[in-house]
Coordinates of C-alpha atoms in Angstrom, one line a residue:
M118 CA -0.7 -21.0 30.4
L119 CA 1.3 -23.9 31.3
N120 CA -0.4 -27.2 30.6
F121 CA 2.2 -29.9 31.2
V122 CA 0.0 -32.3 33.4
D123 CA -2.5 -33.1 30.8
S124 CA -0.2 -35.3 28.7
V125 CA 3.3 -36.6 28.6
V126 CA 3.5 -35.1 25.0
N127 CA 5.0 -31.9 26.7
L128 CA 7.9 -33.8 28.3
P129 CA 10.2 -33.7 25.2
L130 CA 10.0 -29.9 25.0
L131 CA 10.5 -29.6 28.7
A132 CA 13.5 -32.0 28.5
T133 CA 15.1 -29.9 25.8
C134 CA 14.7 -26.8 27.6
I135 CA 16.4 -28.3 30.7
L136 CA 19.2 -29.8 28.7
S137 CA 19.9 -26.5 26.6
A138 CA 20.0 -24.7 29.8
V139 CA 22.7 -26.9 31.5
Y140 CA 24.8 -27.4 28.3
P141 CA 27.2 -24.4 28.9
A142 CA 28.1 -25.7 32.4
A143 CA 28.2 -29.4 31.2
S144 CA 30.4 -28.5 28.1
Y145 CA 33.1 -27.0 30.5
L146 CA 33.1 -30.1 32.8
S147 CA 33.2 -32.7 29.9
F148 CA 33.1 -31.3 26.3
T149 CA 32.8 -34.8 24.8
F150 CA 30.0 -35.9 27.2
S151 CA 28.1 -32.6 26.5
K152 CA 28.0 -33.5 22.7
I153 CA 25.3 -35.9 23.8
F154 CA 23.1 -33.0 24.9
T155 CA 23.1 -31.6 21.4
Y156 CA 22.0 -34.9 19.8
A157 CA 19.4 -35.5 22.5
I158 CA 17.9 -32.0 22.1
F159 CA 17.6 -32.5 18.4
F160 CA 16.0 -35.8 18.6
L161 CA 13.6 -34.8 21.3
V162 CA 12.3 -31.8 19.5
S163 CA 12.1 -33.9 16.3
F164 CA 10.0 -36.3 18.3
A165 CA 7.7 -33.4 19.4
V166 CA 7.5 -32.2 15.7
G167 CA 6.6 -35.8 14.5
L168 CA 4.2 -36.0 17.3
L169 CA 2.4 -32.9 16.3
I170 CA 2.3 -34.2 12.7
Y171 CA 0.8 -37.5 14.0
V172 CA -2.1 -35.8 16.0
H173 CA -2.9 -33.8 12.8
V174 CA -2.9 -36.8 10.5
T175 CA -5.0 -38.9 12.9
D176 CA -7.4 -36.1 13.5
N177 CA -7.0 -36.0 17.3
F178 CA -9.3 -33.1 18.0
S179 CA -8.5 -33.2 21.9
F180 CA -5.6 -30.9 20.9
C181 CA -6.3 -27.3 20.4
N182 CA -3.9 -27.0 17.5
V183 CA -5.7 -29.7 15.6
Y184 CA -9.3 -28.5 16.5
Y185 CA -8.6 -25.0 15.5
N186 CA -6.6 -25.6 12.4
S187 CA -7.8 -29.0 10.7
Y188 CA -10.8 -31.1 9.9
I189 CA -11.4 -34.6 8.9
T190 CA -11.8 -34.1 5.0
K191 CA -8.8 -31.9 4.9
P192 CA -6.1 -33.5 2.2
L193 CA -3.2 -35.4 3.8
I194 CA -0.7 -33.1 2.3
Y195 CA -2.2 -30.2 4.0
K196 CA -2.6 -32.0 7.4
I197 CA 1.1 -32.7 7.3
C198 CA 2.5 -29.3 6.2
G199 CA -0.5 -27.6 7.9
V200 CA 1.4 -28.2 11.2
W201 CA 3.5 -25.1 10.4
G202 CA 0.5 -23.2 9.0
N203 CA -0.5 -22.1 12.4
Y204 CA 1.1 -19.9 15.1
E205 CA 2.1 -22.5 17.5
G206 CA 3.2 -25.2 14.9
S207 CA 5.2 -22.5 13.1
I208 CA 7.2 -21.8 16.3
L209 CA 7.8 -25.4 17.0
L210 CA 9.2 -25.6 13.5
W211 CA 11.4 -22.6 14.2
L212 CA 12.6 -24.2 17.4
W213 CA 13.4 -27.6 15.5
M214 CA 15.4 -25.6 13.0
L215 CA 17.4 -24.0 16.0
S216 CA 18.2 -27.5 17.2
A217 CA 19.2 -28.6 13.8
H218 CA 21.7 -25.8 13.4
A219 CA 23.1 -26.4 16.7
L220 CA 23.7 -30.1 15.5
L221 CA 25.2 -28.8 12.3
L222 CA 27.7 -26.6 14.3
E223 CA 28.6 -29.8 16.3
L224 CA 29.3 -31.7 13.2
L225 CA 31.0 -29.0 11.0
L226 CA 32.5 -26.2 13.2
K227 CA 36.2 -26.2 14.1
P228 CA 38.3 -25.4 16.3
E229 CA 37.2 -27.1 19.5
D230 CA 37.5 -24.0 21.8
L231 CA 35.3 -21.8 19.5
K232 CA 32.8 -24.8 19.0
R233 CA 32.1 -25.1 22.7
V234 CA 31.3 -21.4 23.2
A235 CA 29.3 -21.2 19.8
I236 CA 27.1 -24.3 20.7
S237 CA 26.6 -22.9 24.2
I238 CA 25.2 -19.7 22.7
Q239 CA 23.0 -21.7 20.3
H240 CA 21.7 -23.7 23.3
L241 CA 21.0 -20.6 25.3
L242 CA 19.1 -19.2 22.3
Y243 CA 17.1 -22.4 22.3
C244 CA 16.4 -22.5 25.9
G245 CA 14.9 -19.0 25.8
F246 CA 12.7 -19.7 22.8
S247 CA 11.7 -23.2 24.1
L248 CA 10.5 -21.3 27.3
F249 CA 8.5 -18.9 25.1
V250 CA 6.8 -21.8 23.2
M251 CA 5.9 -23.6 26.5
I252 CA 4.6 -20.5 28.3
T253 CA 2.8 -18.8 25.6
S254 CA 2.6 -21.1 22.6
N255 CA 2.4 -24.6 23.6
P256 CA 1.2 -26.8 20.4
F257 CA 0.2 -29.5 22.7
T258 CA -2.4 -27.8 24.8
R259 CA -5.4 -30.2 25.4
M260 CA -9.1 -29.3 25.2
I261 CA -12.2 -30.9 26.3
T262 CA -14.5 -31.4 23.2
T263 CA -17.0 -33.7 22.0
E264 CA -16.9 -32.3 18.4
L265 CA -16.2 -34.9 15.8
D266 CA -14.6 -32.3 13.3
G267 CA -12.4 -29.3 13.5
L268 CA -13.0 -25.7 12.7
G269 CA -11.1 -25.7 9.3
F270 CA -8.0 -24.4 7.8
N271 CA -7.3 -21.2 6.0
P272 CA -8.1 -21.8 2.3
M273 CA -5.2 -19.5 1.1
L274 CA -2.8 -21.9 2.9
Q275 CA -4.2 -25.0 1.2
D276 CA -1.5 -24.8 -1.5
I277 CA 1.7 -26.7 -2.3
G278 CA 3.6 -23.5 -1.4
L279 CA 2.9 -24.2 2.3
A280 CA 5.0 -27.3 2.0
V281 CA 8.2 -25.6 0.8
H282 CA 8.1 -21.9 1.6
P283 CA 8.0 -21.7 5.3
P284 CA 10.8 -24.4 6.0
I285 CA 13.1 -23.1 3.5
L286 CA 12.5 -19.5 4.7
F287 CA 12.9 -20.6 8.4
F288 CA 16.1 -22.3 7.5
G289 CA 17.5 -19.1 6.2
Y290 CA 16.2 -17.0 9.2
V291 CA 17.7 -19.6 11.8
G292 CA 20.8 -20.0 9.8
F293 CA 21.8 -16.6 10.9
S294 CA 21.7 -17.9 14.4
T295 CA 24.7 -19.8 13.6
V296 CA 26.4 -16.7 12.2
F297 CA 25.5 -15.0 15.4
S298 CA 26.8 -17.7 17.7
I299 CA 30.1 -18.0 15.7
T300 CA 30.5 -14.3 16.0
L301 CA 29.9 -14.0 19.7
S302 CA 32.1 -17.0 20.5
S303 CA 34.9 -15.6 18.0
I304 CA 34.8 -12.3 20.1
M305 CA 34.8 -14.2 23.3
V306 CA 37.8 -16.5 22.6
Q307 CA 39.6 -13.6 21.0
K308 CA 39.8 -14.9 17.4
K309 CA 41.3 -12.6 14.9
P310 CA 38.9 -10.9 12.5
Q311 CA 40.4 -12.5 9.4
E312 CA 40.2 -16.1 11.1
W313 CA 36.6 -15.3 12.0
V314 CA 35.8 -14.6 8.4
R315 CA 37.3 -17.8 7.3
I316 CA 35.2 -19.7 9.8
V317 CA 31.7 -17.7 9.4
N318 CA 31.9 -17.0 5.6
P319 CA 30.2 -20.3 4.5
W320 CA 27.6 -20.0 7.1
V321 CA 26.6 -16.6 6.1
L322 CA 26.6 -17.6 2.4
I323 CA 24.4 -20.8 2.9
S324 CA 22.1 -19.0 5.3
W325 CA 21.4 -16.2 2.9
S326 CA 21.0 -18.4 0.0
F327 CA 18.2 -20.2 1.8
L328 CA 16.7 -17.0 2.8
T329 CA 16.7 -15.8 -0.7
C330 CA 15.1 -19.0 -2.0
G331 CA 12.5 -18.8 0.7
I332 CA 11.6 -15.2 -0.1
A333 CA 11.3 -16.0 -3.7
L334 CA 9.1 -19.1 -3.1
G335 CA 6.9 -16.7 -1.0
S336 CA 6.6 -14.4 -3.9
W337 CA 5.9 -17.4 -6.2
W338 CA 3.2 -18.5 -4.0
A339 CA 1.6 -15.0 -3.6
Y340 CA 1.7 -14.5 -7.4
R341 CA -0.2 -17.9 -7.9
E342 CA -2.6 -17.6 -5.0
L343 CA -3.7 -14.0 -4.2
G344 CA -5.5 -13.4 -7.6
W345 CA -4.1 -10.0 -8.9
G346 CA -1.1 -11.2 -10.7
G347 CA 1.5 -9.5 -8.5
F348 CA 4.6 -11.0 -6.7
W349 CA 5.5 -8.5 -4.2
F350 CA 3.1 -6.5 -1.9
W351 CA 5.5 -4.4 0.5
D352 CA 3.3 -6.4 3.2
P353 CA 4.9 -6.2 6.8
V354 CA 5.7 -10.0 6.7
E355 CA 7.5 -9.6 3.4
N356 CA 9.3 -6.7 4.6
S357 CA 10.4 -8.6 7.7
S358 CA 11.9 -11.2 5.5
L359 CA 13.6 -8.5 3.2
M360 CA 15.3 -6.8 6.1
P361 CA 17.7 -9.6 7.1
W362 CA 18.3 -10.2 3.4
L363 CA 19.5 -6.8 2.7
L364 CA 21.7 -6.9 5.8
G365 CA 23.0 -10.4 4.7
I366 CA 24.0 -8.9 1.4
A367 CA 25.9 -6.2 3.1
L368 CA 27.6 -8.7 5.4
I369 CA 28.5 -10.9 2.5
H370 CA 30.3 -8.0 0.9
I371 CA 31.9 -6.4 4.0
I372 CA 33.6 -9.6 5.3
S373 CA 35.4 -9.7 1.9
L374 CA 37.1 -6.6 3.0
V375 CA 37.9 -8.0 6.4
K376 CA 39.3 -11.1 4.8
K377 CA 41.6 -9.2 2.3
F378 CA 42.6 -6.2 4.2
N379 CA 41.5 -6.5 7.8
I380 CA 39.5 -3.3 7.5
C381 CA 35.7 -2.6 8.6
C382 CA 36.1 -5.3 11.3
S383 CA 33.8 -3.6 13.9
F384 CA 31.1 -2.9 11.5
A385 CA 31.3 -6.5 10.2
F386 CA 31.0 -7.9 13.6
L387 CA 28.2 -5.5 14.3
L388 CA 26.4 -6.5 11.1
S389 CA 26.4 -10.1 12.0
I390 CA 24.6 -9.4 15.3
L391 CA 22.1 -7.2 13.7
T392 CA 21.2 -9.5 11.1
F393 CA 20.1 -12.2 13.4
G394 CA 18.4 -9.6 15.6
V395 CA 16.3 -8.5 12.5
S396 CA 15.7 -12.1 11.7
L397 CA 14.1 -12.6 15.0
I398 CA 11.9 -9.5 14.5
G399 CA 10.8 -10.9 11.2
T400 CA 10.0 -14.5 12.6
F401 CA 8.3 -13.6 15.9
L402 CA 6.8 -10.0 15.7
I403 CA 4.4 -11.0 12.9
R404 CA 3.4 -14.1 14.8
S405 CA 2.7 -12.1 18.0
G406 CA 0.2 -9.7 16.1
I407 CA 2.3 -6.7 16.8
L408 CA 2.6 -6.1 13.1
V409 CA -0.8 -6.5 11.2
S410 CA -0.4 -8.4 8.0
V411 CA -2.4 -10.8 5.8
H412 CA 0.1 -13.4 7.1
T413 CA -0.4 -12.6 10.8
F414 CA -1.3 -15.8 12.9
A415 CA -2.5 -14.3 16.1
N416 CA -2.9 -11.2 18.2
D417 CA -1.8 -11.8 21.7
P418 CA -0.1 -8.9 23.8
E419 CA 1.4 -11.3 26.2
R420 CA 3.3 -13.1 23.5
G421 CA 4.4 -9.7 22.1
I422 CA 5.7 -8.4 25.3
Y423 CA 7.5 -11.8 25.9
I424 CA 9.0 -11.5 22.4
L425 CA 10.3 -8.0 22.9
I426 CA 11.9 -8.7 26.2
L427 CA 13.6 -11.8 24.8
I428 CA 14.8 -9.9 21.6
G429 CA 16.0 -6.9 23.8
I430 CA 17.9 -9.3 26.1
I431 CA 19.6 -11.1 23.2
V432 CA 20.6 -7.8 21.2
S433 CA 21.7 -6.0 24.3
A434 CA 23.8 -8.8 25.7
S435 CA 25.4 -9.1 22.3
I436 CA 26.3 -5.5 22.1
I437 CA 27.8 -5.7 25.6
I438 CA 29.8 -8.6 24.7
L439 CA 31.1 -6.8 21.5
M440 CA 32.0 -3.6 23.5
V441 CA 33.7 -5.7 26.3
F442 CA 35.5 -8.4 24.5
F443 CA 36.2 -7.1 21.0
K444 CA 39.7 -5.6 20.6
K445 CA 39.9 -3.6 17.3
P446 CA 42.8 -4.6 15.3
E447 CA 45.0 -2.0 13.6
E448 CA 43.6 -1.1 10.4
S449 CA 46.0 0.2 7.8
C450 CA 45.0 0.1 4.1
C451 CA 45.8 2.6 1.4
F452 CA 43.3 2.7 -1.5
S453 CA 42.1 5.0 -4.1
Y454 CA 38.6 6.6 -4.2
V455 CA 38.4 4.7 -7.5
S456 CA 38.8 1.2 -6.2
K457 CA 36.9 -2.0 -5.6
I458 CA 37.2 -1.2 -1.8
T459 CA 35.4 2.1 -2.2
A460 CA 32.8 0.5 -4.3
I461 CA 32.0 -2.2 -1.7
M462 CA 31.8 0.5 0.9
I463 CA 29.3 2.3 -1.1
N464 CA 27.5 -0.9 -1.8
N465 CA 27.1 -1.3 2.0
I466 CA 25.9 2.1 2.4
L467 CA 23.2 1.5 -0.2
F468 CA 22.0 -1.9 1.4
F469 CA 22.0 -0.5 4.8
T470 CA 20.0 2.6 3.6
A471 CA 17.6 0.3 2.0
F472 CA 17.3 -1.8 5.2
V473 CA 16.4 1.6 7.0
V474 CA 13.9 2.5 4.5
V475 CA 12.0 -0.8 5.0
F476 CA 12.5 -0.8 8.8
V477 CA 11.0 2.6 9.1
G478 CA 8.1 1.8 6.7
T479 CA 7.3 -1.3 8.5
I480 CA 7.5 -0.1 12.2
Y481 CA 6.4 3.5 11.9
P482 CA 2.7 2.6 11.6
V483 CA 3.0 0.5 14.7
I484 CA 4.7 3.3 16.7
L485 CA 2.2 5.9 15.4
E486 CA -0.7 3.9 16.5
L487 CA 0.8 3.3 19.9
L488 CA 1.3 7.0 20.4
T489 CA -1.8 8.6 18.7
G490 CA -4.1 5.8 18.1
E491 CA -4.1 6.7 14.4
V492 CA -4.0 3.7 12.0
I493 CA -2.1 4.1 8.9
S494 CA -0.4 1.9 6.2
V495 CA 2.8 2.7 4.3
G496 CA 2.0 2.4 0.6
S497 CA 4.1 0.8 -2.2
Q498 CA 4.8 4.5 -3.6
Y499 CA 7.0 5.1 -0.6
Y500 CA 9.1 1.9 -1.3
N501 CA 9.2 2.3 -5.1
M502 CA 10.3 5.9 -5.2
I503 CA 13.1 5.3 -2.8
F504 CA 14.3 1.9 -4.1
S505 CA 14.3 3.2 -7.8
G506 CA 17.0 5.7 -7.0
L507 CA 18.9 3.0 -4.8
V508 CA 18.8 0.4 -7.6
I509 CA 20.2 3.0 -10.1
V510 CA 23.1 3.7 -8.2
L511 CA 23.5 0.0 -7.3
L512 CA 23.4 -1.0 -10.9
L513 CA 25.9 1.7 -11.8
L514 CA 28.3 0.4 -9.3
M515 CA 28.0 -3.2 -10.3
V516 CA 28.9 -2.2 -13.8
F517 CA 31.9 -0.1 -12.8
V518 CA 33.3 -2.6 -10.1
L519 CA 34.2 -5.2 -12.9
E520 CA 37.0 -2.8 -14.3
L521 CA 38.3 -1.8 -10.9
S522 CA 41.2 -3.2 -9.0
W523 CA 41.1 -3.6 -5.3
Q524 CA 43.1 -0.7 -4.2
G525 CA 42.7 1.5 -6.9
N526 CA 43.0 2.5 -10.7
D527 CA 43.3 6.1 -11.4
S528 CA 43.5 5.5 -15.3
V529 CA 42.2 8.6 -17.0
K530 CA 40.6 6.3 -19.6
I531 CA 38.5 4.5 -17.0
N532 CA 37.5 7.7 -15.2
L533 CA 36.3 9.3 -18.5
K534 CA 34.3 6.2 -19.3
Y535 CA 32.6 6.3 -15.9
F536 CA 32.0 9.8 -16.4
L537 CA 30.2 9.4 -19.8
I538 CA 28.1 6.5 -18.5
I539 CA 26.9 8.6 -15.6
F540 CA 26.3 11.7 -17.8
M541 CA 24.2 9.4 -20.1
I542 CA 22.2 7.9 -17.2
L543 CA 21.4 11.4 -15.9
L544 CA 20.2 12.4 -19.4
L545 CA 17.9 9.4 -19.6
I546 CA 16.5 9.9 -16.2
F547 CA 15.6 13.5 -17.2
F548 CA 14.4 12.7 -20.6
K549 CA 13.0 9.1 -20.4
G550 CA 12.5 8.6 -16.7
V551 CA 13.8 6.1 -14.0
V552 CA 12.1 3.0 -15.6
V553 CA 14.0 3.2 -18.9
S554 CA 17.2 4.0 -17.1
I555 CA 16.9 0.9 -14.8
L556 CA 16.2 -1.2 -17.7
L557 CA 19.1 0.0 -19.8
L558 CA 21.4 -0.3 -16.8
S559 CA 20.3 -3.9 -16.1
V560 CA 21.1 -4.8 -19.8
L561 CA 24.5 -2.9 -19.6
L562 CA 25.4 -5.0 -16.5
I563 CA 24.7 -8.3 -18.2
I564 CA 26.8 -7.2 -21.3
S565 CA 29.6 -5.9 -19.0
S566 CA 29.6 -9.2 -17.2
L567 CA 29.9 -11.2 -20.3
K568 CA 32.5 -8.9 -21.7
D569 CA 34.6 -9.3 -18.4
Y570 CA 34.3 -13.1 -18.7
S571 CA 35.3 -13.2 -22.2
I572 CA 38.3 -11.2 -21.4
K573 CA 39.3 -13.4 -18.5
I574 CA 39.1 -16.5 -20.9
K575 CA 40.6 -14.6 -23.8
L576 CA 37.8 -15.6 -26.0
F577 CA 38.4 -15.2 -29.7
K578 CA 42.1 -14.2 -29.0
V579 CA 43.4 -17.8 -28.2
S580 CA 42.2 -21.3 -29.4
L581 CA 38.9 -22.6 -28.0
D582 CA 41.0 -25.3 -26.0
E583 CA 43.0 -22.5 -24.3
S584 CA 39.8 -20.7 -23.6
V585 CA 38.1 -23.7 -21.9
K586 CA 41.4 -24.3 -19.9
L587 CA 41.3 -20.6 -18.7
A588 CA 37.6 -21.0 -17.9
I589 CA 38.3 -24.1 -15.7
S590 CA 41.0 -22.3 -14.0
L591 CA 38.9 -19.4 -12.7
N592 CA 38.0 -19.9 -9.2
G593 CA 34.6 -20.6 -7.9
R594 CA 34.2 -17.2 -6.1
Y595 CA 34.4 -15.3 -9.5
Y596 CA 31.7 -17.6 -11.1
A597 CA 29.6 -17.2 -8.0
M598 CA 30.0 -13.3 -8.3
L599 CA 29.3 -13.3 -12.0
I600 CA 26.3 -15.5 -11.9
S601 CA 24.8 -13.7 -8.9
H602 CA 25.3 -10.2 -10.3
M603 CA 23.8 -11.2 -13.7
G604 CA 21.0 -12.9 -11.8
F605 CA 20.2 -9.6 -10.1
S606 CA 20.1 -7.7 -13.3
I607 CA 17.9 -10.3 -14.8
L608 CA 15.5 -10.3 -11.8
I609 CA 15.3 -6.5 -12.1
L610 CA 14.5 -6.8 -15.8
G611 CA 11.7 -9.2 -15.1
A612 CA 10.2 -7.4 -12.1
I613 CA 10.0 -3.9 -14.2
C614 CA 8.7 -5.5 -17.5
S615 CA 6.0 -7.6 -15.7
T616 CA 4.8 -4.7 -13.7
V617 CA 5.1 -1.7 -16.0
F618 CA 4.2 -3.4 -19.4
Q619 CA 1.6 -5.8 -18.2
E620 CA -1.9 -5.9 -19.9
T621 CA -5.2 -6.4 -18.2
K622 CA -8.6 -7.5 -19.4
E623 CA -11.5 -7.6 -16.9
Q624 CA -15.1 -8.4 -18.1
Y625 CA -17.9 -10.9 -17.8
M626 CA -17.9 -13.9 -20.2
R627 CA -20.3 -16.6 -21.1
E628 CA -19.5 -19.9 -22.7
N629 CA -17.8 -19.6 -26.3
S630 CA -17.2 -15.9 -25.7
R631 CA -13.9 -14.6 -26.6
V632 CA -11.4 -11.8 -25.7
G633 CA -8.1 -10.8 -27.1
I634 CA -4.9 -9.8 -25.1
H635 CA -1.4 -9.1 -26.5
G636 CA -2.3 -10.8 -29.8
F637 CA -3.6 -14.0 -28.1
E638 CA -7.3 -15.1 -28.3
I639 CA -8.7 -16.3 -25.0
I640 CA -11.9 -18.5 -25.4
L641 CA -14.2 -19.6 -22.6
S642 CA -15.0 -23.0 -23.6
K643 CA -16.9 -24.4 -20.7
L644 CA -18.1 -23.7 -17.2
S645 CA -18.5 -26.6 -14.9
L646 CA -19.2 -27.5 -11.3
I647 CA -16.8 -29.7 -9.5
K648 CA -16.8 -31.2 -6.0
Q649 CA -13.8 -32.2 -4.0
A650 CA -13.5 -33.5 -0.3
N651 CA -12.9 -30.2 1.1
Y652 CA -14.4 -27.6 -1.3
E653 CA -17.0 -27.2 -4.3
A654 CA -15.9 -24.9 -7.3
V655 CA -16.9 -23.3 -10.4
R656 CA -14.3 -24.1 -12.9
G657 CA -13.8 -22.3 -16.2
L658 CA -12.0 -24.1 -19.3
F659 CA -10.2 -21.3 -21.2
L660 CA -8.7 -22.2 -24.6
I661 CA -5.5 -20.0 -25.6
K662 CA -5.0 -19.5 -29.3
D663 CA -2.3 -17.7 -31.2
N664 CA -3.1 -17.2 -34.9
D665 CA -5.9 -19.6 -34.7
K666 CA -3.6 -22.3 -33.4
L667 CA -4.5 -23.8 -29.9
I668 CA -1.4 -23.4 -27.7
G669 CA -2.7 -23.9 -24.2
K670 CA -5.7 -24.6 -21.8
L671 CA -6.2 -23.0 -18.5
L672 CA -8.5 -24.2 -15.5
P673 CA -9.1 -21.3 -13.0
E674 CA -11.7 -22.1 -10.3
N675 CA -13.7 -20.0 -7.8
R676 CA -13.8 -22.2 -4.8
F677 CA -16.2 -22.5 -1.8
Y678 CA -14.8 -24.3 1.3
M679 CA -17.5 -25.9 3.2
V680 CA -16.0 -26.2 6.5
E681 CA -14.5 -22.6 6.6
R682 CA -17.6 -21.2 4.7
T683 CA -15.0 -19.2 2.8
R684 CA -14.6 -18.5 -0.9
N685 CA -11.3 -18.3 -2.5
T686 CA -10.0 -18.0 -6.1
E687 CA -7.5 -20.3 -7.7
S688 CA -5.7 -18.8 -10.6
S689 CA -4.4 -20.7 -13.6
V690 CA -1.3 -19.6 -15.5
Y691 CA -0.1 -20.4 -19.0
H692 CA 3.7 -20.0 -19.4
N693 CA 4.7 -18.7 -22.7
F694 CA 8.4 -19.1 -22.2
L695 CA 9.4 -16.0 -20.5
S696 CA 5.8 -14.4 -20.3
D697 CA 2.7 -15.5 -18.5
I698 CA -1.1 -15.5 -19.3
Y699 CA -2.8 -15.4 -15.9
I700 CA -6.7 -16.0 -15.5
I701 CA -8.8 -15.8 -12.5
V702 CA -12.7 -16.1 -12.3
G703 CA -15.0 -14.6 -9.9
D704 CA -18.7 -14.7 -9.2
I705 CA -21.4 -15.6 -11.7
D706 CA -24.1 -13.1 -12.7
V707 CA -27.2 -14.9 -14.2
H708 CA -27.4 -11.9 -16.8
K709 CA -23.8 -11.2 -17.6
G710 CA -21.9 -14.5 -17.2
I711 CA -18.8 -15.0 -15.0
A712 CA -16.4 -12.4 -13.9
V713 CA -13.2 -12.9 -15.6
K714 CA -9.7 -11.1 -15.1
I715 CA -6.9 -11.9 -17.5
Y716 CA -3.4 -10.6 -17.1
Y717 CA -0.5 -10.8 -19.7
K718 CA 2.7 -10.6 -17.7
P719 CA 5.6 -10.0 -20.0
Y720 CA 8.9 -11.3 -18.9
I721 CA 7.8 -12.2 -15.5
N722 CA 9.7 -15.6 -15.6
L723 CA 12.9 -13.5 -15.7
I724 CA 12.3 -13.0 -11.9
W725 CA 12.5 -16.7 -11.1
I726 CA 15.4 -17.2 -13.6
G727 CA 17.2 -14.4 -11.8
V728 CA 16.4 -15.7 -8.4
C729 CA 17.8 -19.1 -9.3
M730 CA 21.0 -17.7 -10.6
I731 CA 21.4 -15.6 -7.3
V732 CA 20.8 -18.7 -5.1
L733 CA 23.2 -20.8 -7.3
G734 CA 25.9 -18.0 -7.1
G735 CA 25.5 -18.0 -3.2
T736 CA 25.5 -21.9 -3.0
I737 CA 28.4 -22.3 -5.2
I738 CA 30.7 -19.8 -3.1
G739 CA 29.3 -21.3 0.1
V740 CA 30.2 -24.9 -0.9
V741 CA 33.6 -24.1 -2.4
T742 CA 34.3 -22.1 0.9
F743 CA 33.2 -25.1 3.1
K744 CA 35.5 -27.5 1.0
K745 CA 38.5 -25.1 1.1
K746 CA 38.0 -24.8 4.7
A747 CA 37.7 -28.6 5.4
S748 CA 40.8 -29.2 3.1
N749 CA 42.8 -26.6 5.2
I750 CA 41.8 -28.5 8.5
T751 CA 42.8 -31.8 6.9
V752 CA 46.2 -30.4 5.8
S753 CA 46.8 -29.0 9.3
T754 CA 45.9 -32.1 11.1

């Protein structure tokens, strides 16, 4: 329901909606004057976000958003970041991100003809979603209440992860709106595909890097918070963030072919549109309650219908623009089947297949329930089985591509080497299984990457000074590829080792009782009752010993949140370099003691190291591309 009369607090959102709607016409009348609209929209929606934070911090329970999602004794940090820990607030944050990216386009995008159309598209997107916010998800809806306190806040969200995970993830999601806007504007102003790649490439890389970081932070949060030592659950929300990530990787690789050889142009343009469309699904469908998840904020059919209509209009209009305005260039490129071009095409088939697998697994239960009323969930076995095969092929491809030239290398020596490696992998799969094969391929990729780098800098073949000079002369794109590919293999190693080789102990313990796990001795030294402003807890003090030497202390808690009347466990983790010891405590039995679950997670920190390397690689190439583009503009002017 519209609720604009209650307070002037709704005026900033209404004003931004009007400004974004008239921007396209204003930009054609006076592009210089229309720039003010972009700044005005950003500052007005920033004011709205700041206002929502203010009413949360000051405990103004006359606002529904505050009353239903906060309380007086809620810690300040969660009053601030809790603004986006609810449905309406998270959508407002998404809207702010959309305006921020329009401002980035205003500041960074060249040339002017492309900028005008791209920002117009960006503002039309903003207009549609601001209408959605005001009609169905107004965060400033007022209520009449005499209550002096709110209803509370989900205890699982009262974690530092809430401060960093949603904003970074949303920045990645919304970042693909700039890719979408640049792509459509390039089609409409008839930019050549290779020129489009030069412009859009850094936006793709930076957006994908933020999305990668956001997904990883969500996994880290789940690992610490959910209490079973896992980092990925194949939950619908996780899948919704994974889908644009997979398409983003495919887009990053395919635009390299457009840039170098002017091939696969139609697919690259289509992939840019599809990636943003899937990002919309990830952002909005969960928050409408259409997909059921532990992350779901609401269940409102009106919101779901509006979202589906809006996404349908955006995607349909984009496809129509692509079909009407896009003129396919002549593509003539000769290349061998054994070439880097072929490898990238296979790579894209793999990632697109992975996307389809995740999409079907996420959407199928919803469609089945709508058609038959039957409620099912797609388990991890479905994903693990298919992804295991895809990862094996992908790792093989990443090993081979290091020795391939762009248009082909038909060397008998190389072909024989490939045949032997594939034959050995097939034998390993047959005799040792998929897990061992993936582990060995991951190690092989790291070794092959280091070998390729040593060859390029002529390590041990020339003097150290010469090797350093050669290392400096290598371009940023090569380093980004090297770091990202090695990071991917390290991530795979960590994911498999921490899952397959983990050890678990689950038992009741009393004070001074001991339990052993992976050669470590865990001692429950003390149980204590603690009381904080927003919860009470039973806290266990656990001592970790290695060969009778104290190496760490852990303090897991079983909390009871008074306002929410909810229990929640808080794990405690000891980081032993690459591996973790992870402890949670449960309920107390007067006869047995306190329930304790202990995990030993071998090499799990390789996951976070691998992610950091992947993000670093994407950021390096994004920044290098931005700088190169800026220098080209400076030279041309």
